[in-house]
PDB file of C-alpha atoms in Angstrom:
ATOM      1  CA  GLN A   1      -9.886   2.159  16.753  1.00 84.00           C
ATOM      2  CA  LEU A   2     -10.029   0.421  13.380  1.00 90.00           C
ATOM      3  CA  GLN A   3      -8.133  -2.842  13.156  1.00 95.00           C
ATOM      4  CA  LEU A   4      -7.610  -5.194  10.246  1.00 97.00           C
ATOM      5  CA  GLN A   5      -6.441  -8.799  10.641  1.00 97.00           C
ATOM      6  CA  GLU A   6      -5.542 -11.193   7.844  1.00 98.00           C
ATOM      7  CA  SER A   7      -6.135 -14.923   8.199  1.00 97.00           C
ATOM      8  CA  GLY A   8      -5.663 -17.970   6.021  1.00 95.00           C
ATOM      9  CA  PRO A   9      -3.274 -20.809   5.143  1.00 96.00           C
ATOM     10  CA  GLY A  10       0.398 -19.991   5.234  1.00 96.00           C
ATOM     11  CA  LEU A  11       1.258 -22.682   2.686  1.00 98.00           C
ATOM     12  CA  VAL A  12      -0.445 -23.283  -0.651  1.00 98.00           C
ATOM     13  CA  LYS A  13       0.491 -25.845  -3.287  1.00 98.00           C
ATOM     14  CA  PRO A  14       1.270 -24.763  -6.852  1.00 97.00           C
ATOM     15  CA  SER A  15      -1.784 -24.624  -9.150  1.00 97.00           C
ATOM     16  CA  GLU A  16      -4.145 -24.408  -6.173  1.00 98.00           C
ATOM     17  CA  THR A  17      -6.144 -21.420  -4.913  1.00 98.00           C
ATOM     18  CA  LEU A  18      -4.872 -18.956  -2.324  1.00 98.00           C
ATOM     19  CA  SER A  19      -7.673 -17.727  -0.052  1.00 98.00           C
ATOM     20  CA  LEU A  20      -7.299 -15.053   2.606  1.00 98.00           C
ATOM     21  CA  ASN A  21      -9.793 -13.219   4.792  1.00 98.00           C
ATOM     22  CA  CYS A  22      -9.483  -9.799   6.380  1.00 98.00           C
ATOM     23  CA  SER A  23     -11.436  -9.256   9.567  1.00 97.00           C
ATOM     24  CA  VAL A  24     -12.449  -5.632  10.116  1.00 96.00           C
ATOM     25  CA  SER A  25     -13.146  -4.343  13.608  1.00 95.00           C
ATOM     26  CA  GLY A  26     -14.063  -0.793  14.504  1.00 91.00           C
ATOM     27  CA  ASP A  27     -15.824   0.039  11.247  1.00 89.00           C
ATOM     28  CA  SER A  28     -18.346  -1.414   8.813  1.00 91.00           C
ATOM     29  CA  ILE A  29     -17.302  -2.741   5.426  1.00 91.00           C
ATOM     30  CA  THR A  30     -20.676  -1.545   4.118  1.00 91.00           C
ATOM     31  CA  SER A  31     -19.733   2.083   4.743  1.00 91.00           C
ATOM     32  CA  ARG A  32     -19.810   4.209   1.596  1.00 93.00           C
ATOM     33  CA  ASN A  33     -16.725   6.020   2.817  1.00 92.00           C
ATOM     34  CA  PHE A  34     -14.135   3.322   2.222  1.00 94.00           C
ATOM     35  CA  TYR A  35     -12.445   1.044  -0.263  1.00 95.00           C
ATOM     36  CA  TRP A  36     -11.035  -2.245   1.039  1.00 97.00           C
ATOM     37  CA  ALA A  37      -7.835  -3.368  -0.605  1.00 97.00           C
ATOM     38  CA  TRP A  38      -5.288  -6.169  -0.863  1.00 98.00           C
ATOM     39  CA  ILE A  39      -1.597  -5.453  -1.383  1.00 98.00           C
ATOM     40  CA  ARG A  40       1.262  -7.940  -1.461  1.00 98.00           C
ATOM     41  CA  GLN A  41       5.024  -7.852  -1.053  1.00 98.00           C
ATOM     42  CA  PRO A  42       7.264 -10.679  -2.323  1.00 98.00           C
ATOM     43  CA  PRO A  43      10.290 -11.416  -0.140  1.00 97.00           C
ATOM     44  CA  GLY A  44      12.832  -8.601  -0.369  1.00 95.00           C
ATOM     45  CA  LYS A  45      10.795  -6.722  -2.957  1.00 97.00           C
ATOM     46  CA  GLY A  46       8.412  -3.791  -3.211  1.00 97.00           C
ATOM     47  CA  LEU A  47       4.675  -3.394  -2.757  1.00 98.00           C
ATOM     48  CA  GLU A  48       2.204  -4.589  -5.380  1.00 98.00           C
ATOM     49  CA  TRP A  49      -1.424  -3.439  -5.305  1.00 98.00           C
ATOM     50  CA  ILE A  50      -3.679  -6.416  -6.091  1.00 98.00           C
ATOM     51  CA  GLY A  51      -7.099  -4.801  -6.077  1.00 97.00           C
ATOM     52  CA  CYS A  52      -9.924  -3.350  -4.033  1.00 97.00           C
ATOM     53  CA  VAL A  53     -13.640  -3.622  -3.386  1.00 96.00           C
ATOM     54  CA  PHE A  54     -16.173  -0.901  -2.622  1.00 95.00           C
ATOM     55  CA  TYR A  55     -19.210  -1.180  -0.307  1.00 90.00           C
ATOM     56  CA  SER A  56     -21.402  -1.926  -3.340  1.00 90.00           C
ATOM     57  CA  GLY A  57     -19.321  -4.971  -4.209  1.00 91.00           C
ATOM     58  CA  THR A  58     -17.727  -3.288  -7.213  1.00 94.00           C
ATOM     59  CA  ALA A  59     -14.130  -4.421  -7.484  1.00 96.00           C
ATOM     60  CA  HIS A  60     -11.036  -3.224  -9.348  1.00 96.00           C
ATOM     61  CA  TYR A  61      -8.030  -5.419 -10.042  1.00 97.00           C
ATOM     62  CA  LEU A  62      -4.447  -5.186 -11.222  1.00 97.00           C
ATOM     63  CA  PRO A  63      -4.721  -6.045 -14.933  1.00 96.00           C
ATOM     64  CA  SER A  64      -1.923  -8.625 -14.820  1.00 96.00           C
ATOM     65  CA  LEU A  65      -3.786 -10.554 -12.089  1.00 97.00           C
ATOM     66  CA  LYS A  66      -7.352  -9.901 -13.198  1.00 96.00           C
ATOM     67  CA  SER A  67      -7.944 -13.342 -14.694  1.00 97.00           C
ATOM     68  CA  ARG A  68      -6.980 -15.060 -11.418  1.00 98.00           C
ATOM     69  CA  VAL A  69      -8.184 -12.776  -8.623  1.00 98.00           C
ATOM     70  CA  THR A  70     -11.473 -12.119  -6.864  1.00 98.00           C
ATOM     71  CA  ILE A  71     -12.008  -9.715  -3.965  1.00 98.00           C
ATOM     72  CA  SER A  72     -15.371  -9.812  -2.251  1.00 96.00           C
ATOM     73  CA  LEU A  73     -17.261  -8.642   0.830  1.00 95.00           C
ATOM     74  CA  ASP A  74     -18.925 -10.790   3.496  1.00 94.00           C
ATOM     75  CA  THR A  75     -21.274  -8.420   5.244  1.00 92.00           C
ATOM     76  CA  SER A  76     -22.488 -11.085   7.694  1.00 94.00           C
ATOM     77  CA  THR A  77     -19.044 -11.320   9.275  1.00 95.00           C
ATOM     78  CA  ASN A  78     -17.699  -7.828   8.437  1.00 95.00           C
ATOM     79  CA  GLN A  79     -14.847  -9.390   6.489  1.00 96.00           C
ATOM     80  CA  PHE A  80     -13.533  -9.099   2.972  1.00 97.00           C
ATOM     81  CA  SER A  81     -11.639 -11.774   1.146  1.00 97.00           C
ATOM     82  CA  LEU A  82      -9.016 -12.454  -1.500  1.00 98.00           C
ATOM     83  CA  SER A  83      -9.036 -15.441  -3.816  1.00 98.00           C
ATOM     84  CA  LEU A  84      -6.117 -16.040  -6.191  1.00 98.00           C
ATOM     85  CA  THR A  85      -6.304 -19.089  -8.429  1.00 98.00           C
ATOM     86  CA  SER A  86      -3.618 -21.172 -10.149  1.00 98.00           C
ATOM     87  CA  VAL A  87      -0.832 -19.943  -7.890  1.00 98.00           C
ATOM     88  CA  THR A  88       2.872 -20.362  -8.603  1.00 98.00           C
ATOM     89  CA  ALA A  89       6.023 -19.659  -6.620  1.00 98.00           C
ATOM     90  CA  ALA A  90       5.834 -16.071  -7.904  1.00 98.00           C
ATOM     91  CA  ASP A  91       2.769 -15.570  -5.714  1.00 98.00           C
ATOM     92  CA  THR A  92       4.798 -16.171  -2.554  1.00 98.00           C
ATOM     93  CA  ALA A  93       4.539 -12.950  -0.566  1.00 98.00           C
ATOM     94  CA  VAL A  94       3.330 -11.145   2.520  1.00 98.00           C
ATOM     95  CA  TYR A  95      -0.291 -10.242   1.824  1.00 98.00           C
ATOM     96  CA  TYR A  96      -1.711  -7.126   3.466  1.00 98.00           C
ATOM     97  CA  CYS A  97      -5.310  -6.042   3.708  1.00 98.00           C
ATOM     98  CA  ALA A  98      -5.923  -2.319   4.028  1.00 98.00           C
ATOM     99  CA  ARG A  99      -8.500   0.458   4.103  1.00 96.00           C
ATOM    100  CA  ARG A 100      -8.593   3.472   1.824  1.00 95.00           C
ATOM    101  CA  PRO A 101     -11.076   6.240   2.630  1.00 94.00           C
ATOM    102  CA  VAL A 102     -12.685   7.830  -0.417  1.00 93.00           C
ATOM    103  CA  GLY A 103     -10.677  10.896  -1.385  1.00 91.00           C
ATOM    104  CA  TYR A 104      -7.832   9.916   0.899  1.00 94.00           C
ATOM    105  CA  ALA A 105      -4.882   7.520   0.824  1.00 96.00           C
ATOM    106  CA  THR A 106      -4.619   4.015   2.248  1.00 96.00           C
ATOM    107  CA  ASP A 107      -4.348   4.735   5.939  1.00 96.00           C
ATOM    108  CA  VAL A 108      -4.900   1.526   7.890  1.00 96.00           C
ATOM    109  CA  TRP A 109      -3.081  -1.740   7.188  1.00 98.00           C
ATOM    110  CA  GLY A 110      -3.262  -5.203   8.650  1.00 97.00           C
ATOM    111  CA  GLN A 111      -0.105  -6.730  10.059  1.00 97.00           C
ATOM    112  CA  GLY A 112       0.313  -8.928   6.992  1.00 98.00           C
ATOM    113  CA  ALA A 113       0.018 -12.661   6.337  1.00 98.00           C
ATOM    114  CA  THR A 114       2.911 -14.641   4.902  1.00 98.00           C
ATOM    115  CA  VAL A 115       1.861 -17.062   2.171  1.00 98.00           C
ATOM    116  CA  THR A 116       4.323 -19.502   0.639  1.00 98.00           C
ATOM    117  CA  VAL A 117       3.547 -21.394  -2.550  1.00 98.00           C
ATOM    118  CA  SER A 118       5.376 -24.700  -2.479  1.00 97.00           C
ATOM    119  CA  SER A 119       4.708 -28.381  -2.933  1.00 95.00           C
TER     120      SER A 119
ATOM    121  CA  GLU B   1      -1.737   2.083 -16.215  1.00 93.00           C
ATOM    122  CA  ILE B   2       0.345   4.728 -14.489  1.00 96.00           C
ATOM    123  CA  VAL B   3       3.902   3.600 -13.747  1.00 97.00           C
ATOM    124  CA  LEU B   4       5.766   5.263 -10.885  1.00 98.00           C
ATOM    125  CA  THR B   5       9.563   5.438 -10.926  1.00 98.00           C
ATOM    126  CA  GLN B   6      11.378   6.303  -7.712  1.00 98.00           C
ATOM    127  CA  SER B   7      14.929   7.572  -7.457  1.00 96.00           C
ATOM    128  CA  PRO B   8      17.461   7.004  -6.189  1.00 97.00           C
ATOM    129  CA  GLY B   9      17.187   3.325  -5.317  1.00 97.00           C
ATOM    130  CA  THR B  10      19.296   3.818  -2.218  1.00 97.00           C
ATOM    131  CA  LEU B  11      20.223   6.992  -0.350  1.00 97.00           C
ATOM    132  CA  SER B  12      23.167   6.807   2.048  1.00 97.00           C
ATOM    133  CA  LEU B  13      23.055   9.648   4.571  1.00 97.00           C
ATOM    134  CA  SER B  14      23.838  10.488   8.190  1.00 96.00           C
ATOM    135  CA  PRO B  15      21.507  11.608  10.986  1.00 96.00           C
ATOM    136  CA  GLY B  16      20.871  15.340  10.752  1.00 96.00           C
ATOM    137  CA  GLU B  17      21.262  15.424   6.970  1.00 97.00           C
ATOM    138  CA  ARG B  18      18.541  16.251   4.474  1.00 97.00           C
ATOM    139  CA  ALA B  19      16.943  13.507   2.381  1.00 98.00           C
ATOM    140  CA  THR B  20      15.283  14.198  -0.960  1.00 98.00           C
ATOM    141  CA  LEU B  21      13.373  11.350  -2.623  1.00 98.00           C
ATOM    142  CA  SER B  22      11.833  11.529  -6.083  1.00 98.00           C
ATOM    143  CA  CYS B  23       8.767   9.852  -7.575  1.00 98.00           C
ATOM    144  CA  ARG B  24       8.011  10.344 -11.259  1.00 98.00           C
ATOM    145  CA  ALA B  25       4.768   9.210 -12.901  1.00 98.00           C
ATOM    146  CA  SER B  26       4.413   8.027 -16.497  1.00 97.00           C
ATOM    147  CA  GLN B  27       1.342  10.263 -16.839  1.00 96.00           C
ATOM    148  CA  SER B  28      -0.280  12.979 -14.803  1.00 96.00           C
ATOM    149  CA  VAL B  29      -1.630  11.849 -11.426  1.00 96.00           C
ATOM    150  CA  SER B  30      -5.306  12.641 -11.132  1.00 90.00           C
ATOM    151  CA  SER B  31      -6.141  15.253  -8.474  1.00 90.00           C
ATOM    152  CA  ASN B  32      -2.568  14.922  -7.167  1.00 93.00           C
ATOM    153  CA  TYR B  33      -3.667  11.696  -5.496  1.00 97.00           C
ATOM    154  CA  LEU B  34      -0.083  10.782  -4.603  1.00 98.00           C
ATOM    155  CA  ALA B  35       0.882   9.261  -1.255  1.00 98.00           C
ATOM    156  CA  TRP B  36       4.147   8.403   0.467  1.00 98.00           C
ATOM    157  CA  TYR B  37       4.651   5.505   2.880  1.00 98.00           C
ATOM    158  CA  GLN B  38       7.464   4.480   5.197  1.00 98.00           C
ATOM    159  CA  GLN B  39       8.182   0.815   5.804  1.00 98.00           C
ATOM    160  CA  LYS B  40      10.530  -0.717   8.349  1.00 98.00           C
ATOM    161  CA  PRO B  41      11.602  -4.382   8.352  1.00 96.00           C
ATOM    162  CA  GLY B  42       8.853  -6.745   9.425  1.00 96.00           C
ATOM    163  CA  GLN B  43       6.250  -3.979   9.593  1.00 97.00           C
ATOM    164  CA  ALA B  44       3.351  -2.851   7.464  1.00 98.00           C
ATOM    165  CA  PRO B  45       3.778   0.437   5.604  1.00 98.00           C
ATOM    166  CA  ARG B  46       2.824   3.630   7.413  1.00 98.00           C
ATOM    167  CA  LEU B  47       1.131   6.534   5.644  1.00 98.00           C
ATOM    168  CA  LEU B  48       3.207   9.724   5.760  1.00 98.00           C
ATOM    169  CA  ILE B  49       1.821  12.027   3.057  1.00 98.00           C
ATOM    170  CA  TYR B  50      -1.433  12.099   1.069  1.00 98.00           C
ATOM    171  CA  GLY B  51      -2.612  14.439  -1.652  1.00 97.00           C
ATOM    172  CA  ALA B  52       1.056  14.983  -2.589  1.00 97.00           C
ATOM    173  CA  SER B  53       1.699  17.432   0.262  1.00 97.00           C
ATOM    174  CA  SER B  54      -0.594  16.842   3.260  1.00 97.00           C
ATOM    175  CA  ARG B  55       0.843  15.146   6.311  1.00 98.00           C
ATOM    176  CA  ALA B  56      -1.064  12.231   7.807  1.00 97.00           C
ATOM    177  CA  ASN B  57      -1.947  12.288  11.496  1.00 95.00           C
ATOM    178  CA  GLY B  58       1.053  12.258  13.797  1.00 96.00           C
ATOM    179  CA  ILE B  59       3.683  12.800  11.110  1.00 98.00           C
ATOM    180  CA  PRO B  60       6.350  15.312  12.214  1.00 97.00           C
ATOM    181  CA  ASP B  61       6.829  18.507  10.238  1.00 96.00           C
ATOM    182  CA  ARG B  62      10.403  17.588   9.308  1.00 97.00           C
ATOM    183  CA  ILE B  63       8.725  15.293   6.731  1.00 98.00           C
ATOM    184  CA  SER B  64       7.132  17.076   3.795  1.00 98.00           C
ATOM    185  CA  GLY B  65       5.817  16.304   0.333  1.00 98.00           C
ATOM    186  CA  SER B  66       5.642  18.449  -2.753  1.00 97.00           C
ATOM    187  CA  GLY B  67       5.001  18.292  -6.473  1.00 97.00           C
ATOM    188  CA  SER B  68       2.176  17.948  -8.923  1.00 96.00           C
ATOM    189  CA  GLY B  69       1.343  16.400 -12.265  1.00 96.00           C
ATOM    190  CA  THR B  70       4.075  13.837 -12.886  1.00 97.00           C
ATOM    191  CA  ASP B  71       6.891  14.896 -10.531  1.00 98.00           C
ATOM    192  CA  PHE B  72       6.727  14.493  -6.772  1.00 98.00           C
ATOM    193  CA  THR B  73       9.237  14.802  -3.941  1.00 98.00           C
ATOM    194  CA  LEU B  74       9.427  13.614  -0.365  1.00 98.00           C
ATOM    195  CA  THR B  75      11.804  15.637   1.806  1.00 98.00           C
ATOM    196  CA  ILE B  76      13.034  14.819   5.285  1.00 97.00           C
ATOM    197  CA  SER B  77      14.710  18.000   6.473  1.00 96.00           C
ATOM    198  CA  ARG B  78      16.849  16.524   9.252  1.00 96.00           C
ATOM    199  CA  LEU B  79      17.133  12.762   9.436  1.00 97.00           C
ATOM    200  CA  GLU B  80      16.436  11.183  12.785  1.00 97.00           C
ATOM    201  CA  PRO B  81      17.555   7.594  13.565  1.00 96.00           C
ATOM    202  CA  GLU B  82      13.957   6.367  13.177  1.00 96.00           C
ATOM    203  CA  ASP B  83      13.769   7.739   9.611  1.00 97.00           C
ATOM    204  CA  PHE B  84      16.134   5.131   8.186  1.00 95.00           C
ATOM    205  CA  ALA B  85      13.712   2.886   6.308  1.00 97.00           C
ATOM    206  CA  VAL B  86      12.267   2.199   2.867  1.00 98.00           C
ATOM    207  CA  TYR B  87       9.909   4.750   1.317  1.00 98.00           C
ATOM    208  CA  PHE B  88       7.273   4.061  -1.324  1.00 98.00           C
ATOM    209  CA  CYS B  89       5.122   6.408  -3.345  1.00 98.00           C
ATOM    210  CA  GLN B  90       1.663   5.385  -4.595  1.00 98.00           C
ATOM    211  CA  GLN B  91      -0.841   7.000  -6.896  1.00 97.00           C
ATOM    212  CA  TYR B  92      -4.489   6.398  -6.007  1.00 96.00           C
ATOM    213  CA  GLY B  93      -6.202   8.573  -8.594  1.00 94.00           C
ATOM    214  CA  VAL B  94      -6.975   5.840 -11.091  1.00 93.00           C
ATOM    215  CA  SER B  95      -7.017   2.068 -10.908  1.00 92.00           C
ATOM    216  CA  PRO B  96      -4.646   0.283 -10.630  1.00 95.00           C
ATOM    217  CA  TRP B  97      -3.286   2.208  -7.620  1.00 96.00           C
ATOM    218  CA  ALA B  98       0.335   1.504  -8.434  1.00 96.00           C
ATOM    219  CA  PHE B  99       3.330   1.797  -6.115  1.00 98.00           C
ATOM    220  CA  GLY B 100       6.815   2.925  -6.982  1.00 98.00           C
ATOM    221  CA  GLN B 101       9.609   0.405  -6.467  1.00 98.00           C
ATOM    222  CA  GLY B 102      10.869   2.116  -3.310  1.00 98.00           C
ATOM    223  CA  THR B 103      13.846   4.115  -2.055  1.00 98.00           C
ATOM    224  CA  LYS B 104      15.936   2.804   0.821  1.00 98.00           C
ATOM    225  CA  VAL B 105      17.333   5.474   3.131  1.00 98.00           C
ATOM    226  CA  GLU B 106      20.315   3.987   4.928  1.00 96.00           C
ATOM    227  CA  ILE B 107      23.016   5.218   7.256  1.00 88.00           C
TER     228      ILE B 107
END
């Protein structure tokens, strides 16, 4: 049974870098069958796709965040990560990691990690 | 970028009634790669429909998806109490895999 679990600081100061990890159990992040994605949801608002990474390390990002975001794989720990620089209060959200099989929709989600940007 | 617009914003219905939710894309969705998700408070979204009309594992047949190109519909034929939630559509044909803004189905 595939499980995803987000981890990282729940509080980040403005202008600093938000870093989250997603631990994957039950599957390998090096599989050619999956994309690994980050999605966020500000309080009381809708879902925003941040980006994804493929087994090769190729990543795609939301254009409005592209200058600040990096998604990468850590094959030694079977985790993938999100880094978002120069954060502001607008980056306060629940951050979800998720899996999307190639040719299919995003089918497995982590439980979500709440990140607040505040001094 | 493809922009998805969902309507209505809120749907007020009673158990047993039919719910019809719309998702319109600003350009044609590649390979009908359009999904629908259900989200309840405090929970992660759950995949309902992929490929515009295929049900994900374990989804009851009262929930169905239809449409192609730029116009898609999620239909719940007879609302059960557990169906009252927020529903999002998402296109995953081209990056960025955008979501619609959501439709709340309330009692």
